[in-house]
Amino acid sequence: MISGKSSLCISAEEVKTLLREGEICITVVGLGRIGLPTAASFANAGAKVYGVDINESVVGTINSGENRFVDEPGLEDMLRKVVKEGKLHATLRAEPVISKSDFLILSVPTPVLPSKTPDYSAIRTVSHQVGEYMKSGTTVIVESTVGPGTVENLIAPILEAESGMKVDADFGLASAPERSDPGNIMKNLTSVPRVVGASNSRTRDIVAALYEATFGVEVVKVSSPRTANAVKLTENLFRDVNIALANEFALLYEKLGIDVIEVIKACSTKYNFMPHYPGAGVGGPCLPANPYYLIEEALKVGDIPYLIRMAREINDRMPEHIVELTMEALNEVAKTVRGSKIGVLGISYKPNVKDVQLSPIVSICSRLQEMGAILKIYDPLFPAERAAGFDVLDSVEKAVSNSDCILFGVAHEKFKHLDLGYLRSLSGNRSAVVDACHLIDPQEAMKLGFAYRGVGRPRSRNLEVF
Ligand code: SAJ
């Protein structure tokens, strides 16, 4: 504890000084892709940080200074430094560290169940643990993404019941939802403004000062935890809906013989157009899950968010559309999916990130395999590894050689410099190519003799005359 003082009694100014002087103790619960960079950053700013996780190997690797998120630039060096300095220590046992912490940061997963309802079991369990062991004067900060109202109506009552204390009177409660892009987390943590809402303005100011001092980033103070959670969900659902609109345009323009990418690029010349792009579907830990946190809260008050739900249906339909395009392209060269060798380039859920969580390409590969295709997958982030139950090869050549179809799944930086003519020479004769991520030029593919299909793209060569 801060030399015996409560984190509720210090001023925002004092936070910065105490942090620098190593007087602040922080426990981060949940050491995943957000929790670990957060813990390392607080330690690097001077705090004494404990990281709590339920996974023994996670705890072990962290204490040896190893970084398991190899695709997060900047994390490796910082983690090794703070572990070596003894400023960050990971542990499986929450009790001894929670009871001596000034700030407790909850950063555990809040996935969505197959029933499309949020799974708050982890945050519930952690709230019981924290409530049981936390001392008076502690401030609890929820970074996990939850529906608006969850902090006030689910987490706060558990903390009060377990601790016998009262929010504001005995402990502070705040929401500071993470807003970082996987693959750019360390950069985002120090550049993207942080939204903070708390149970009272004093706690909000103290938490804001802690984040400003640690990350050097602007803090947007809002009126409550529920507002902070609404901000996080609004920005992500805005994105999901606009991606769905781009996908809807793509499905229509394919039929109208219009190139949706050409249209979007031209639209982008308009000052208030916000480009979003069609693709294989929406994957990752955030966008496919976030809408259901808000939908659940809406249904509780009798509101039905039609557009948000329809957007989810459109985006979830895209993997099947890519499978249909693959069938069409193979049929064009008198082949069927069954028995065809398909070279899949990219299996991550988005470019340049080593993560297959809810990856649409995984859904596509599973469906093609069910249909009897022989898959040869390459992803530069998973070379010679297994990903989502699939073997990943270690070169483009191994995936593409003698293939009946090349499927571009993810626009990894490494794929942008591939020579399509070279790939044509490697693939079997009369081969097809399907572009799920608008990576290649349709006209070039067709001129090379591929049977081409691309999401939202024309499937015939430009006619010289109309
Ligand atoms: N996608 C499209 N079309 C687009 C953009 C994305 O189909 O125009 C697809 C991607 O391929 C991917 C999925 O949507 O499968 C999600 O893409 P994303 O770029 O939104 O990536 P995420 O899921 O990592 O989103 C995170 C979010 N960050 C947080 O929730 C804290 C999101 O708010 C960010 O906008 C995003 O990172 C980012 O790019 O920063």
Coordinates of C-alpha atoms and ligand atoms in Angstrom, one line a residue:
M1 CA 0.0 0.0 0.0
I2 CA 1.0 3.6 -0.6
S3 CA 3.0 4.1 2.7
G4 CA -0.2 3.2 4.6
K5 CA -2.4 5.7 2.7
S6 CA -5.5 4.8 0.8
S7 CA -5.4 5.3 -3.0
L8 CA -8.6 7.2 -2.5
C9 CA -6.9 9.9 -0.3
I10 CA -4.0 10.7 -2.7
S11 CA -4.4 13.6 -5.2
A12 CA -4.0 13.2 -8.9
E13 CA -0.7 15.1 -8.7
E14 CA 0.6 12.8 -6.0
V15 CA -0.1 9.7 -8.1
K16 CA 2.6 10.8 -10.6
T17 CA 5.2 11.4 -7.9
L18 CA 4.4 8.2 -6.0
L19 CA 4.5 6.2 -9.2
R20 CA 7.9 7.5 -10.1
E21 CA 9.2 6.9 -6.6
G22 CA 8.1 3.3 -6.7
E23 CA 5.5 3.8 -4.0
I24 CA 2.5 2.4 -5.9
C25 CA 1.7 -1.3 -6.0
I26 CA -0.5 -2.6 -8.8
T27 CA -1.9 -6.1 -9.4
V28 CA -3.1 -6.9 -13.0
V29 CA -5.4 -9.9 -13.1
G30 CA -5.3 -11.6 -16.5
L31 CA -2.0 -11.6 -18.4
G32 CA -3.2 -12.0 -22.0
R33 CA -2.5 -9.8 -25.0
I34 CA -3.8 -6.7 -23.2
G35 CA -3.0 -7.6 -19.5
L36 CA 0.7 -8.4 -20.1
P37 CA 1.6 -5.2 -22.0
T38 CA -0.4 -3.3 -19.4
A39 CA 1.5 -4.9 -16.5
A40 CA 4.8 -4.4 -18.1
S41 CA 4.0 -0.7 -18.8
F42 CA 3.0 0.0 -15.2
A43 CA 6.2 -1.6 -14.0
N44 CA 8.3 0.3 -16.5
A45 CA 6.7 3.5 -15.2
G46 CA 7.9 2.7 -11.7
A47 CA 5.1 0.7 -10.0
K48 CA 5.7 -2.5 -8.2
V49 CA 3.5 -4.8 -10.3
Y50 CA 2.1 -8.3 -9.7
G51 CA 0.6 -10.2 -12.5
V52 CA -2.0 -12.9 -11.6
D53 CA -3.0 -15.6 -14.1
I54 CA -4.5 -19.0 -13.8
N55 CA -2.2 -20.5 -16.4
E56 CA 1.0 -22.0 -14.9
S57 CA 3.0 -21.8 -18.2
V58 CA 2.0 -18.2 -18.7
V59 CA 3.3 -17.3 -15.2
G60 CA 6.4 -19.3 -15.8
T61 CA 7.3 -17.8 -19.1
I62 CA 6.7 -14.3 -17.8
N63 CA 8.9 -14.8 -14.8
S64 CA 11.7 -16.0 -17.1
G65 CA 11.3 -12.7 -19.1
E66 CA 9.9 -14.5 -22.1
N67 CA 7.3 -12.8 -24.3
R68 CA 4.8 -15.1 -25.9
F69 CA 3.2 -12.4 -28.1
V70 CA 6.0 -12.3 -30.7
D71 CA 3.8 -10.1 -33.0
E72 CA 3.6 -7.3 -30.4
P73 CA 6.6 -5.0 -31.3
G74 CA 8.2 -3.4 -28.2
L75 CA 6.8 -5.8 -25.6
E76 CA 9.8 -8.2 -25.6
D77 CA 12.4 -5.7 -24.5
M78 CA 10.2 -4.0 -21.9
L79 CA 9.1 -7.3 -20.4
R80 CA 12.6 -8.6 -20.1
K81 CA 13.8 -5.3 -18.5
V82 CA 11.0 -5.0 -15.8
V83 CA 11.3 -8.7 -14.9
K84 CA 15.0 -8.4 -14.6
E85 CA 14.6 -5.3 -12.4
G86 CA 12.2 -7.2 -10.2
K87 CA 9.4 -4.7 -10.9
L88 CA 7.1 -7.3 -12.4
H89 CA 6.4 -10.6 -10.9
A90 CA 3.8 -13.1 -12.1
T91 CA 2.0 -15.5 -9.8
L92 CA -0.8 -18.1 -9.7
R93 CA -1.8 -17.0 -6.2
A94 CA -3.9 -13.9 -6.0
E95 CA -4.5 -13.5 -2.3
P96 CA -1.1 -12.3 -1.1
V97 CA -0.7 -9.8 -3.8
I98 CA -4.2 -8.4 -4.0
S99 CA -4.2 -7.5 -0.3
K100 CA -1.1 -5.3 -0.7
S101 CA -2.1 -3.5 -3.9
D102 CA -3.3 0.1 -4.3
F103 CA -4.8 -0.6 -7.7
L104 CA -6.3 -3.8 -9.0
I105 CA -6.7 -4.1 -12.8
L106 CA -9.1 -6.7 -14.2
S107 CA -8.1 -7.7 -17.6
V108 CA -9.6 -11.2 -18.1
P109 CA -11.4 -12.4 -21.2
T110 CA -15.1 -11.9 -21.7
P111 CA -15.9 -14.2 -24.6
V112 CA -19.3 -14.9 -26.1
L113 CA -20.9 -18.2 -25.7
P114 CA -22.3 -20.3 -28.6
S115 CA -25.7 -19.0 -27.5
K116 CA -24.4 -15.5 -28.5
T117 CA -24.6 -14.2 -24.9
P118 CA -21.6 -12.8 -23.1
D119 CA -19.6 -15.2 -20.8
Y120 CA -18.8 -13.1 -17.7
S121 CA -17.7 -16.1 -15.7
A122 CA -14.0 -15.1 -15.6
I123 CA -14.7 -11.5 -14.6
R124 CA -17.2 -12.8 -12.0
T125 CA -14.7 -15.2 -10.5
V126 CA -12.0 -12.6 -10.4
S127 CA -14.4 -10.1 -8.8
H128 CA -15.0 -12.6 -6.0
Q129 CA -11.3 -13.1 -5.5
V130 CA -10.5 -9.4 -5.5
G131 CA -13.4 -8.6 -3.2
E132 CA -12.3 -11.2 -0.7
Y133 CA -8.7 -10.1 -0.4
M134 CA -8.6 -6.4 -1.2
K135 CA -8.0 -3.8 1.5
S136 CA -9.9 -0.7 2.3
G137 CA -8.6 2.2 0.1
T138 CA -7.9 0.1 -3.0
T139 CA -9.1 1.2 -6.4
V140 CA -10.4 -1.5 -8.8
I141 CA -10.1 -0.8 -12.5
V142 CA -12.0 -2.9 -15.1
E143 CA -10.2 -3.1 -18.4
S144 CA -12.1 -6.1 -19.8
T145 CA -14.8 -5.3 -22.3
V146 CA -18.3 -5.6 -20.8
G147 CA -21.8 -4.4 -21.5
P148 CA -22.7 -0.9 -20.2
G149 CA -23.9 -1.3 -16.6
T150 CA -22.0 -4.6 -15.9
V151 CA -19.5 -2.8 -13.8
E152 CA -22.2 -1.1 -11.7
N153 CA -24.7 -4.0 -11.6
L154 CA -22.6 -7.2 -11.6
I155 CA -19.0 -6.4 -10.5
A156 CA -19.7 -3.7 -7.8
P157 CA -22.2 -5.9 -5.8
I158 CA -19.8 -8.8 -5.8
L159 CA -16.9 -6.6 -4.6
E160 CA -19.1 -5.2 -1.8
A161 CA -20.5 -8.5 -0.7
E162 CA -17.1 -10.2 -0.6
S163 CA -15.3 -7.3 1.1
G164 CA -18.1 -6.1 3.4
M165 CA -17.0 -2.6 2.1
K166 CA -18.8 0.0 0.1
V167 CA -17.9 1.5 -3.3
D168 CA -16.6 5.1 -2.9
A169 CA -16.7 5.0 0.9
D170 CA -14.1 2.2 1.2
F171 CA -12.8 1.4 -2.3
G172 CA -12.8 3.0 -5.8
L173 CA -14.3 1.5 -8.9
A174 CA -13.4 2.5 -12.4
S175 CA -13.7 1.3 -16.0
A176 CA -10.9 1.9 -18.5
P177 CA -11.7 -0.3 -21.5
E178 CA -8.7 -1.3 -23.6
R179 CA -8.7 0.2 -27.1
S180 CA -5.6 -1.5 -28.6
D181 CA -5.2 -3.1 -31.9
P182 CA -3.6 -6.6 -31.7
G183 CA -0.3 -6.4 -33.4
N184 CA 0.1 -2.7 -32.4
I185 CA -0.7 -2.8 -28.7
M186 CA 2.4 -1.2 -27.3
K187 CA 2.1 1.7 -29.8
N188 CA -1.6 2.1 -29.2
L189 CA -1.2 2.1 -25.4
T190 CA 0.9 5.2 -25.7
S191 CA -0.9 6.9 -28.5
V192 CA -4.7 6.1 -28.4
P193 CA -6.6 8.3 -25.9
R194 CA -7.8 6.3 -22.9
V195 CA -11.4 6.5 -21.8
V196 CA -12.0 6.4 -18.1
G197 CA -15.2 6.5 -16.1
A198 CA -15.5 5.9 -12.4
S199 CA -18.0 5.7 -9.5
N200 CA -17.0 9.2 -8.4
S201 CA -15.0 12.0 -9.9
R202 CA -12.1 11.8 -7.4
T203 CA -11.5 8.1 -8.3
R204 CA -11.8 9.0 -12.0
D205 CA -9.2 11.8 -11.6
I206 CA -6.8 9.5 -9.7
V207 CA -7.1 6.7 -12.3
A208 CA -6.8 9.2 -15.1
A209 CA -3.5 10.5 -13.5
L210 CA -2.2 6.9 -13.2
Y211 CA -2.8 6.2 -16.9
E212 CA -1.5 9.6 -18.0
A213 CA 1.7 9.1 -16.0
T214 CA 2.2 5.5 -17.1
F215 CA 1.3 5.7 -20.8
G216 CA 1.8 9.5 -21.5
V217 CA -1.5 9.4 -23.3
E218 CA -4.5 11.7 -23.2
V219 CA -7.3 10.4 -20.9
V220 CA -10.9 11.1 -21.9
K221 CA -12.8 11.4 -18.6
V222 CA -16.5 10.3 -18.9
S223 CA -19.3 10.4 -16.4
S224 CA -19.5 6.8 -15.3
P225 CA -18.1 3.2 -15.9
R226 CA -21.2 2.4 -18.0
T227 CA -20.4 5.4 -20.2
A228 CA -16.8 4.2 -20.7
N229 CA -18.1 0.8 -21.7
A230 CA -20.6 2.3 -24.0
V231 CA -17.8 4.3 -25.8
K232 CA -15.8 1.1 -26.3
L233 CA -18.7 -0.8 -27.7
T234 CA -20.0 2.1 -29.8
E235 CA -16.7 2.4 -31.7
N236 CA -16.4 -1.3 -32.3
L237 CA -20.0 -1.8 -33.3
F238 CA -19.7 1.2 -35.6
R239 CA -16.9 -0.7 -37.3
D240 CA -18.7 -4.0 -37.5
V241 CA -21.8 -2.4 -39.0
N242 CA -19.7 -0.5 -41.6
I243 CA -17.8 -3.7 -42.5
A244 CA -21.2 -5.4 -43.0
L245 CA -22.3 -2.6 -45.3
A246 CA -19.1 -3.0 -47.3
N247 CA -19.8 -6.7 -47.5
E248 CA -23.4 -6.1 -48.7
F249 CA -22.1 -3.8 -51.4
A250 CA -19.6 -6.5 -52.4
L251 CA -22.2 -9.2 -52.7
L252 CA -24.4 -6.9 -54.9
Y253 CA -21.6 -5.5 -57.1
E254 CA -20.4 -9.0 -57.9
K255 CA -23.8 -9.5 -59.5
L256 CA -23.7 -6.1 -61.2
G257 CA -20.2 -6.7 -62.6
I258 CA -18.9 -3.7 -60.7
D259 CA -15.6 -3.7 -58.8
V260 CA -16.4 -2.8 -55.2
I261 CA -12.8 -1.9 -54.5
E262 CA -12.7 0.6 -57.3
V263 CA -16.0 2.0 -56.0
I264 CA -14.7 2.3 -52.4
K265 CA -11.4 4.0 -53.6
A266 CA -13.4 6.5 -55.6
C267 CA -15.8 7.1 -52.7
S268 CA -12.8 7.8 -50.5
T269 CA -12.1 10.9 -52.4
K270 CA -15.2 12.4 -50.7
Y271 CA -14.3 14.3 -47.5
N272 CA -16.8 12.5 -45.2
F273 CA -16.6 9.0 -46.6
M274 CA -15.1 6.5 -44.1
P275 CA -13.8 3.5 -46.1
H276 CA -14.4 0.0 -44.8
Y277 CA -13.6 -3.0 -47.0
P278 CA -15.4 -6.3 -47.8
G279 CA -13.5 -9.5 -47.0
A280 CA -13.8 -13.2 -45.8
G281 CA -15.7 -12.1 -42.7
V282 CA -15.0 -10.5 -39.4
G283 CA -12.8 -12.4 -37.0
G284 CA -10.8 -11.7 -33.8
P285 CA -11.5 -11.4 -30.1
C286 CA -13.3 -8.0 -30.4
L287 CA -15.6 -7.3 -33.2
P288 CA -17.5 -10.6 -33.5
A289 CA -18.1 -10.7 -29.8
N290 CA -18.7 -7.0 -28.8
P291 CA -22.1 -6.6 -30.3
Y292 CA -23.6 -9.3 -28.0
Y293 CA -22.6 -7.4 -24.9
L294 CA -24.7 -4.4 -26.0
I295 CA -27.5 -6.6 -27.4
E296 CA -27.9 -8.3 -24.1
E297 CA -28.2 -4.9 -22.3
A298 CA -30.6 -3.7 -24.9
L299 CA -32.9 -6.7 -24.6
K300 CA -33.0 -6.2 -20.8
V301 CA -34.7 -2.9 -21.4
G302 CA -36.9 -4.1 -24.2
D303 CA -34.9 -2.5 -27.0
I304 CA -34.1 -4.5 -30.2
P305 CA -31.0 -3.4 -32.0
Y306 CA -32.0 -4.6 -35.5
L307 CA -29.1 -3.1 -37.5
I308 CA -26.4 -4.3 -35.1
R309 CA -27.8 -7.8 -35.2
M310 CA -28.3 -7.8 -39.0
A311 CA -24.7 -6.7 -39.4
R312 CA -23.5 -9.7 -37.5
E313 CA -25.5 -12.0 -39.7
I314 CA -24.1 -10.4 -42.9
N315 CA -20.5 -10.6 -41.6
D316 CA -21.0 -14.2 -40.4
R317 CA -22.2 -15.2 -43.8
M318 CA -19.1 -14.1 -45.7
P319 CA -17.0 -17.3 -45.1
E320 CA -19.7 -19.3 -46.9
H321 CA -19.6 -16.8 -49.7
I322 CA -15.9 -17.4 -50.1
V323 CA -16.5 -21.1 -50.2
E324 CA -19.1 -20.5 -53.0
L325 CA -16.6 -18.4 -55.0
T326 CA -14.0 -21.2 -54.6
M327 CA -16.5 -23.8 -55.9
E328 CA -17.4 -21.5 -58.9
A329 CA -13.7 -20.9 -59.8
L330 CA -12.9 -24.6 -59.7
N331 CA -16.0 -25.4 -61.7
E332 CA -14.8 -22.9 -64.3
V333 CA -11.8 -25.2 -64.9
A334 CA -14.0 -28.3 -64.8
K335 CA -12.9 -29.3 -61.3
T336 CA -14.8 -29.8 -58.1
V337 CA -13.8 -29.0 -54.5
R338 CA -13.7 -32.7 -53.7
G339 CA -10.2 -33.9 -54.4
S340 CA -8.9 -30.5 -55.4
K341 CA -5.6 -29.3 -53.9
I342 CA -6.2 -25.8 -52.5
G343 CA -3.2 -23.7 -51.6
V344 CA -4.4 -21.4 -48.8
L345 CA -2.3 -18.3 -48.2
G346 CA -3.0 -16.8 -44.7
I347 CA -5.0 -18.2 -41.8
S348 CA -4.8 -15.4 -39.2
Y349 CA -7.9 -13.4 -38.5
K350 CA -6.4 -10.2 -39.9
P351 CA -3.2 -9.1 -41.6
N352 CA 0.2 -9.2 -39.8
V353 CA -1.2 -10.6 -36.6
K354 CA -0.5 -14.1 -35.2
D355 CA -3.9 -14.9 -34.0
V356 CA -6.6 -17.3 -35.3
Q357 CA -9.4 -16.4 -32.8
L358 CA -12.7 -16.7 -34.8
S359 CA -10.7 -16.3 -38.0
P360 CA -13.0 -16.5 -41.0
I361 CA -10.3 -18.3 -42.9
V362 CA -10.4 -21.1 -40.3
S363 CA -14.2 -21.4 -41.0
I364 CA -13.5 -21.5 -44.7
C365 CA -10.8 -24.2 -44.4
S366 CA -13.0 -26.3 -42.2
R367 CA -15.9 -26.1 -44.7
L368 CA -13.6 -26.9 -47.8
Q369 CA -12.1 -29.8 -45.9
E370 CA -15.6 -31.1 -45.1
M371 CA -16.3 -30.9 -48.9
G372 CA -13.3 -33.1 -49.6
A373 CA -10.6 -30.5 -50.6
I374 CA -6.9 -31.2 -49.9
L375 CA -5.7 -28.1 -48.1
K376 CA -2.1 -26.9 -48.2
I377 CA -1.9 -23.9 -45.9
Y378 CA 0.9 -21.3 -45.5
D379 CA 0.9 -18.4 -43.1
P380 CA 4.2 -16.5 -42.5
L381 CA 3.2 -16.0 -38.8
F382 CA 2.7 -19.7 -38.2
P383 CA 5.5 -21.4 -40.3
A384 CA 5.6 -25.2 -39.8
E385 CA 3.2 -24.8 -36.8
R386 CA -0.3 -26.0 -36.2
A387 CA -3.0 -23.3 -36.1
A388 CA -6.7 -24.0 -35.2
G389 CA -6.1 -27.7 -35.8
F390 CA -4.5 -27.3 -39.2
D391 CA -0.9 -28.0 -40.2
V392 CA 0.7 -24.8 -41.6
L393 CA 3.5 -25.3 -44.1
D394 CA 6.7 -23.2 -44.1
S395 CA 6.7 -21.7 -47.6
V396 CA 4.4 -20.3 -50.2
E397 CA 5.9 -22.7 -52.7
K398 CA 4.9 -25.7 -50.7
A399 CA 1.3 -24.4 -50.5
V400 CA 0.9 -23.4 -54.1
S401 CA 2.9 -26.1 -56.0
N402 CA 0.6 -28.2 -58.2
S403 CA -2.5 -26.7 -56.6
D404 CA -5.8 -26.6 -58.4
C405 CA -6.7 -23.4 -56.6
I406 CA -4.8 -20.7 -54.8
L407 CA -6.9 -19.0 -52.0
F408 CA -5.6 -15.6 -50.8
G409 CA -7.1 -15.5 -47.3
V410 CA -5.3 -12.7 -45.4
A411 CA -3.5 -9.7 -46.9
H412 CA -0.3 -10.2 -44.9
E413 CA 2.5 -7.7 -45.8
K414 CA 4.6 -10.7 -47.1
F415 CA 1.9 -11.6 -49.6
K416 CA 1.8 -8.2 -51.2
H417 CA 5.1 -8.7 -53.0
L418 CA 4.3 -12.1 -54.5
D419 CA 4.6 -12.4 -58.2
L420 CA 1.3 -13.8 -59.5
G421 CA 3.0 -15.1 -62.7
Y422 CA 5.5 -17.0 -60.6
L423 CA 2.6 -18.5 -58.6
R424 CA 0.8 -19.4 -61.8
S425 CA 3.9 -21.3 -63.0
L426 CA 4.0 -23.2 -59.7
S427 CA 0.3 -24.1 -59.7
G428 CA -1.3 -26.9 -61.7
N429 CA -2.4 -26.3 -65.2
R430 CA -6.0 -25.0 -65.6
S431 CA -5.9 -23.6 -62.0
A432 CA -8.1 -21.2 -60.2
V433 CA -7.4 -18.3 -57.9
V434 CA -9.8 -16.9 -55.2
D435 CA -9.0 -13.6 -53.5
A436 CA -10.9 -13.1 -50.2
C437 CA -8.9 -10.0 -49.2
H438 CA -8.6 -7.9 -52.4
L439 CA -4.9 -8.5 -52.5
I440 CA -4.5 -9.2 -56.3
D441 CA -5.5 -7.5 -59.5
P442 CA -8.4 -9.3 -61.1
Q443 CA -7.4 -8.4 -64.6
E444 CA -3.8 -9.6 -64.1
A445 CA -5.1 -12.9 -62.7
M446 CA -7.3 -13.5 -65.6
K447 CA -4.7 -12.4 -68.2
L448 CA -2.4 -15.1 -66.6
G449 CA -5.1 -17.7 -67.3
F450 CA -6.4 -18.2 -63.8
A451 CA -10.1 -18.9 -63.3
Y452 CA -10.5 -15.9 -61.0
R453 CA -13.0 -15.0 -58.3
G454 CA -12.7 -12.2 -55.8
V455 CA -15.1 -10.9 -53.1
G456 CA -16.9 -7.9 -54.7
R457 CA -14.8 -8.1 -57.8
P458 CA -15.7 -8.6 -61.5
R459 CA -15.2 -12.1 -62.8
S460 CA -14.7 -11.3 -66.5
R461 CA -11.9 -9.6 -68.3
N462 CA -12.5 -5.9 -69.1
L463 CA -14.0 -5.7 -72.5
E464 CA -12.2 -3.5 -75.0
V465 CA -15.6 -2.3 -76.2
F466 CA -18.7 -1.8 -74.2
Ligands
SAJ1 N1 -12.2 -6.3 -41.4 C1 -12.9 -6.2 -42.6 N2 -13.0 -5.1 -43.3 C2 -12.5 -3.9 -42.8 C3 -11.7 -4.0 -41.5 C4 -11.6 -5.2 -40.9 O1 -13.4 -7.3 -43.1 O2 -12.6 -2.8 -43.4 C5 -12.1 -7.6 -40.7 C6 -10.6 -8.0 -40.4 O3 -10.1 -8.8 -41.5 C7 -10.8 -8.8 -39.1 C8 -12.0 -8.2 -38.4 O4 -12.7 -7.4 -39.4 O5 -11.1 -10.2 -39.4 C9 -11.6 -7.3 -37.3 O6 -10.7 -6.4 -37.8 P1 -10.1 -5.1 -36.9 O7 -9.2 -4.4 -37.7 O8 -11.3 -4.4 -36.3 O9 -9.2 -5.9 -35.8 P2 -9.5 -6.2 -34.3 O10 -10.5 -7.2 -34.2 O11 -8.1 -6.5 -33.8 O12 -10.0 -4.9 -33.7 C10 -9.2 -4.2 -32.8 C11 -10.3 -3.4 -32.0 N3 -9.7 -2.8 -30.9 C12 -10.3 -3.0 -29.7 O13 -11.4 -3.5 -29.6 C13 -9.6 -2.4 -28.6 C14 -10.8 -2.3 -32.9 O14 -11.6 -1.4 -32.1 C15 -9.8 -1.5 -33.6 O15 -10.4 -0.6 -34.6 C16 -8.9 -2.5 -34.4 O16 -8.3 -3.4 -33.4 C17 -7.8 -1.7 -35.0 O17 -7.6 -1.8 -36.2 O18 -7.2 -0.9 -34.3

